[in-house]
């Protein structure tokens, strides 16, 4: 995996999470900014999926368990969609907080996926 892309994903997910948590705690309902931040996290995860499928063809194979890697990836792809759908249905400030929590959880998942891919002996 490409290290700078991983750090880009982690940074965007953390910024989106902090933004959503901040706005949610100050009473803002989900808006274009929070939905856009969550959509950007999802878009980067789709990029991660494409890279992880193409990387073995370029000779870059995973060091750890591919089952664990793809379990994290599929979970990370589902979480923002589910959180955004719930936020759009509920339209409360707490749903904005949930969006923030989802983005922060994805930051941890992306870092763990990077470790599985690159670090030997996991």
PDB file of C-alpha atoms in Angstrom:
ATOM      1  CA  UNK A   1       0.000   0.000   0.000  1.00  0.00           C
ATOM      2  CA  UNK A   2       1.080   3.542  -0.572  1.00  0.00           C
ATOM      3  CA  UNK A   3       2.029   5.195   2.712  1.00  0.00           C
ATOM      4  CA  UNK A   4       1.124   8.767   1.747  1.00  0.00           C
ATOM      5  CA  UNK A   5      -2.320   7.614   0.585  1.00  0.00           C
ATOM      6  CA  UNK A   6      -2.864   5.909   3.941  1.00  0.00           C
ATOM      7  CA  UNK A   7      -1.927   9.075   5.824  1.00  0.00           C
ATOM      8  CA  UNK A   8      -4.174  11.109   3.515  1.00  0.00           C
ATOM      9  CA  UNK A   9      -7.068   8.803   4.342  1.00  0.00           C
ATOM     10  CA  UNK A  10      -6.367   8.899   8.078  1.00  0.00           C
ATOM     11  CA  UNK A  11      -6.040  12.699   8.024  1.00  0.00           C
ATOM     12  CA  UNK A  12      -9.248  13.228   6.071  1.00  0.00           C
ATOM     13  CA  UNK A  13     -11.160  10.793   8.292  1.00  0.00           C
ATOM     14  CA  UNK A  14      -9.893  12.475  11.477  1.00  0.00           C
ATOM     15  CA  UNK A  15     -10.684  15.965  10.167  1.00  0.00           C
ATOM     16  CA  UNK A  16     -14.137  14.871   9.028  1.00  0.00           C
ATOM     17  CA  UNK A  17     -14.726  13.192  12.386  1.00  0.00           C
ATOM     18  CA  UNK A  18     -13.650  16.218  14.408  1.00  0.00           C
ATOM     19  CA  UNK A  19     -15.717  18.516  12.186  1.00  0.00           C
ATOM     20  CA  UNK A  20     -18.852  16.388  12.572  1.00  0.00           C
ATOM     21  CA  UNK A  21     -18.345  15.951  16.323  1.00  0.00           C
ATOM     22  CA  UNK A  22     -17.792  19.687  16.796  1.00  0.00           C
ATOM     23  CA  UNK A  23     -20.850  20.670  14.764  1.00  0.00           C
ATOM     24  CA  UNK A  24     -22.992  17.982  16.378  1.00  0.00           C
ATOM     25  CA  UNK A  25     -22.052  18.956  19.914  1.00  0.00           C
ATOM     26  CA  UNK A  26     -22.923  22.568  19.135  1.00  0.00           C
ATOM     27  CA  UNK A  27     -26.389  21.637  17.970  1.00  0.00           C
ATOM     28  CA  UNK A  28     -26.012  21.531  14.189  1.00  0.00           C
ATOM     29  CA  UNK A  29     -28.052  19.028  12.236  1.00  0.00           C
ATOM     30  CA  UNK A  30     -26.405  17.183   9.329  1.00  0.00           C
ATOM     31  CA  UNK A  31     -25.752  19.611   6.495  1.00  0.00           C
ATOM     32  CA  UNK A  32     -23.881  19.684   3.203  1.00  0.00           C
ATOM     33  CA  UNK A  33     -20.539  20.138   4.965  1.00  0.00           C
ATOM     34  CA  UNK A  34     -20.884  17.096   7.224  1.00  0.00           C
ATOM     35  CA  UNK A  35     -22.315  14.943   4.429  1.00  0.00           C
ATOM     36  CA  UNK A  36     -19.573  16.105   2.057  1.00  0.00           C
ATOM     37  CA  UNK A  37     -16.856  15.262   4.589  1.00  0.00           C
ATOM     38  CA  UNK A  38     -18.323  11.801   5.086  1.00  0.00           C
ATOM     39  CA  UNK A  39     -18.650  11.334   1.324  1.00  0.00           C
ATOM     40  CA  UNK A  40     -14.973  12.247   0.885  1.00  0.00           C
ATOM     41  CA  UNK A  41     -14.016   9.581   3.423  1.00  0.00           C
ATOM     42  CA  UNK A  42     -16.113   7.050   1.483  1.00  0.00           C
ATOM     43  CA  UNK A  43     -14.566   8.107  -1.826  1.00  0.00           C
ATOM     44  CA  UNK A  44     -11.057   7.566  -0.439  1.00  0.00           C
ATOM     45  CA  UNK A  45     -12.122   4.137   0.816  1.00  0.00           C
ATOM     46  CA  UNK A  46     -13.281   3.214  -2.680  1.00  0.00           C
ATOM     47  CA  UNK A  47      -9.828   4.293  -3.872  1.00  0.00           C
ATOM     48  CA  UNK A  48      -8.330   2.016  -1.203  1.00  0.00           C
ATOM     49  CA  UNK A  49     -10.415  -0.862  -2.572  1.00  0.00           C
ATOM     50  CA  UNK A  50      -9.156  -0.265  -6.122  1.00  0.00           C
ATOM     51  CA  UNK A  51      -5.536  -0.027  -4.943  1.00  0.00           C
ATOM     52  CA  UNK A  52      -5.828  -3.206  -2.865  1.00  0.00           C
ATOM     53  CA  UNK A  53      -7.201  -5.127  -5.840  1.00  0.00           C
ATOM     54  CA  UNK A  54      -4.573  -3.789  -8.257  1.00  0.00           C
ATOM     55  CA  UNK A  55      -1.547  -3.962  -5.912  1.00  0.00           C
ATOM     56  CA  UNK A  56      -0.959  -7.750  -6.135  1.00  0.00           C
ATOM     57  CA  UNK A  57      -0.764  -7.473  -9.921  1.00  0.00           C
ATOM     58  CA  UNK A  58       2.093  -4.983  -9.448  1.00  0.00           C
ATOM     59  CA  UNK A  59       3.906  -7.378  -7.107  1.00  0.00           C
ATOM     60  CA  UNK A  60       2.875  -5.655  -3.870  1.00  0.00           C
ATOM     61  CA  UNK A  61       1.280  -8.384  -1.766  1.00  0.00           C
ATOM     62  CA  UNK A  62      -0.062  -8.203   1.743  1.00  0.00           C
ATOM     63  CA  UNK A  63       2.156  -9.275   4.627  1.00  0.00           C
ATOM     64  CA  UNK A  64      -0.725 -10.134   6.917  1.00  0.00           C
ATOM     65  CA  UNK A  65      -4.053 -11.877   6.614  1.00  0.00           C
ATOM     66  CA  UNK A  66      -6.034 -10.866   3.536  1.00  0.00           C
ATOM     67  CA  UNK A  67      -9.227 -11.999   5.250  1.00  0.00           C
ATOM     68  CA  UNK A  68      -8.621  -9.527   8.084  1.00  0.00           C
ATOM     69  CA  UNK A  69      -7.662  -6.790   5.623  1.00  0.00           C
ATOM     70  CA  UNK A  70     -10.786  -7.162   3.494  1.00  0.00           C
ATOM     71  CA  UNK A  71     -13.001  -7.518   6.577  1.00  0.00           C
ATOM     72  CA  UNK A  72     -11.765  -4.134   7.752  1.00  0.00           C
ATOM     73  CA  UNK A  73     -12.170  -2.680   4.264  1.00  0.00           C
ATOM     74  CA  UNK A  74     -15.738  -3.915   3.780  1.00  0.00           C
ATOM     75  CA  UNK A  75     -16.670  -2.726   7.281  1.00  0.00           C
ATOM     76  CA  UNK A  76     -15.121   0.662   6.592  1.00  0.00           C
ATOM     77  CA  UNK A  77     -17.049   0.916   3.323  1.00  0.00           C
ATOM     78  CA  UNK A  78     -20.368   0.135   5.036  1.00  0.00           C
ATOM     79  CA  UNK A  79     -20.023   2.375   8.115  1.00  0.00           C
ATOM     80  CA  UNK A  80     -20.124   5.839   6.442  1.00  0.00           C
ATOM     81  CA  UNK A  81     -23.040   4.870   4.215  1.00  0.00           C
ATOM     82  CA  UNK A  82     -25.031   3.557   7.179  1.00  0.00           C
ATOM     83  CA  UNK A  83     -24.171   6.582   9.348  1.00  0.00           C
ATOM     84  CA  UNK A  84     -25.055   9.030   6.563  1.00  0.00           C
ATOM     85  CA  UNK A  85     -28.341   7.255   5.840  1.00  0.00           C
ATOM     86  CA  UNK A  86     -29.276   7.351   9.508  1.00  0.00           C
ATOM     87  CA  UNK A  87     -28.249  11.013   9.757  1.00  0.00           C
ATOM     88  CA  UNK A  88     -30.416  11.930   6.769  1.00  0.00           C
ATOM     89  CA  UNK A  89     -33.390  10.042   8.165  1.00  0.00           C
ATOM     90  CA  UNK A  90     -33.124  11.345  11.726  1.00  0.00           C
ATOM     91  CA  UNK A  91     -31.777  14.866  10.994  1.00  0.00           C
ATOM     92  CA  UNK A  92     -30.793  15.544  14.616  1.00  0.00           C
ATOM     93  CA  UNK A  93     -27.634  16.948  16.115  1.00  0.00           C
ATOM     94  CA  UNK A  94     -26.851  13.530  17.588  1.00  0.00           C
ATOM     95  CA  UNK A  95     -26.817  12.003  14.140  1.00  0.00           C
ATOM     96  CA  UNK A  96     -24.068  14.507  13.284  1.00  0.00           C
ATOM     97  CA  UNK A  97     -22.138  13.254  16.315  1.00  0.00           C
ATOM     98  CA  UNK A  98     -22.591   9.679  15.055  1.00  0.00           C
ATOM     99  CA  UNK A  99     -21.154  10.734  11.682  1.00  0.00           C
ATOM    100  CA  UNK A 100     -18.103  12.059  13.524  1.00  0.00           C
ATOM    101  CA  UNK A 101     -17.689   8.856  15.490  1.00  0.00           C
ATOM    102  CA  UNK A 102     -17.963   6.813  12.305  1.00  0.00           C
ATOM    103  CA  UNK A 103     -15.262   8.881  10.601  1.00  0.00           C
ATOM    104  CA  UNK A 104     -12.919   8.514  13.575  1.00  0.00           C
ATOM    105  CA  UNK A 105     -13.517   4.746  13.648  1.00  0.00           C
ATOM    106  CA  UNK A 106     -12.639   4.608   9.961  1.00  0.00           C
ATOM    107  CA  UNK A 107      -9.352   6.407  10.631  1.00  0.00           C
ATOM    108  CA  UNK A 108      -8.410   3.590  13.018  1.00  0.00           C
ATOM    109  CA  UNK A 109      -9.528   0.945  10.506  1.00  0.00           C
ATOM    110  CA  UNK A 110      -7.458   2.479   7.710  1.00  0.00           C
ATOM    111  CA  UNK A 111      -4.348   2.562   9.867  1.00  0.00           C
ATOM    112  CA  UNK A 112      -4.904  -1.070  10.859  1.00  0.00           C
ATOM    113  CA  UNK A 113      -5.319  -2.030   7.186  1.00  0.00           C
ATOM    114  CA  UNK A 114      -2.003  -0.337   6.435  1.00  0.00           C
ATOM    115  CA  UNK A 115      -0.340  -2.338   9.211  1.00  0.00           C
ATOM    116  CA  UNK A 116      -1.791  -5.603   7.910  1.00  0.00           C
ATOM    117  CA  UNK A 117      -0.572  -4.843   4.403  1.00  0.00           C
ATOM    118  CA  UNK A 118       2.937  -3.665   5.223  1.00  0.00           C
ATOM    119  CA  UNK A 119       4.120  -5.031   8.590  1.00  0.00           C
ATOM    120  CA  UNK A 120       5.483  -8.584   8.637  1.00  0.00           C
ATOM    121  CA  UNK A 121       4.254 -11.155  11.122  1.00  0.00           C
ATOM    122  CA  UNK A 122       0.834  -9.842  12.095  1.00  0.00           C
TER     123      UNK A 122
END
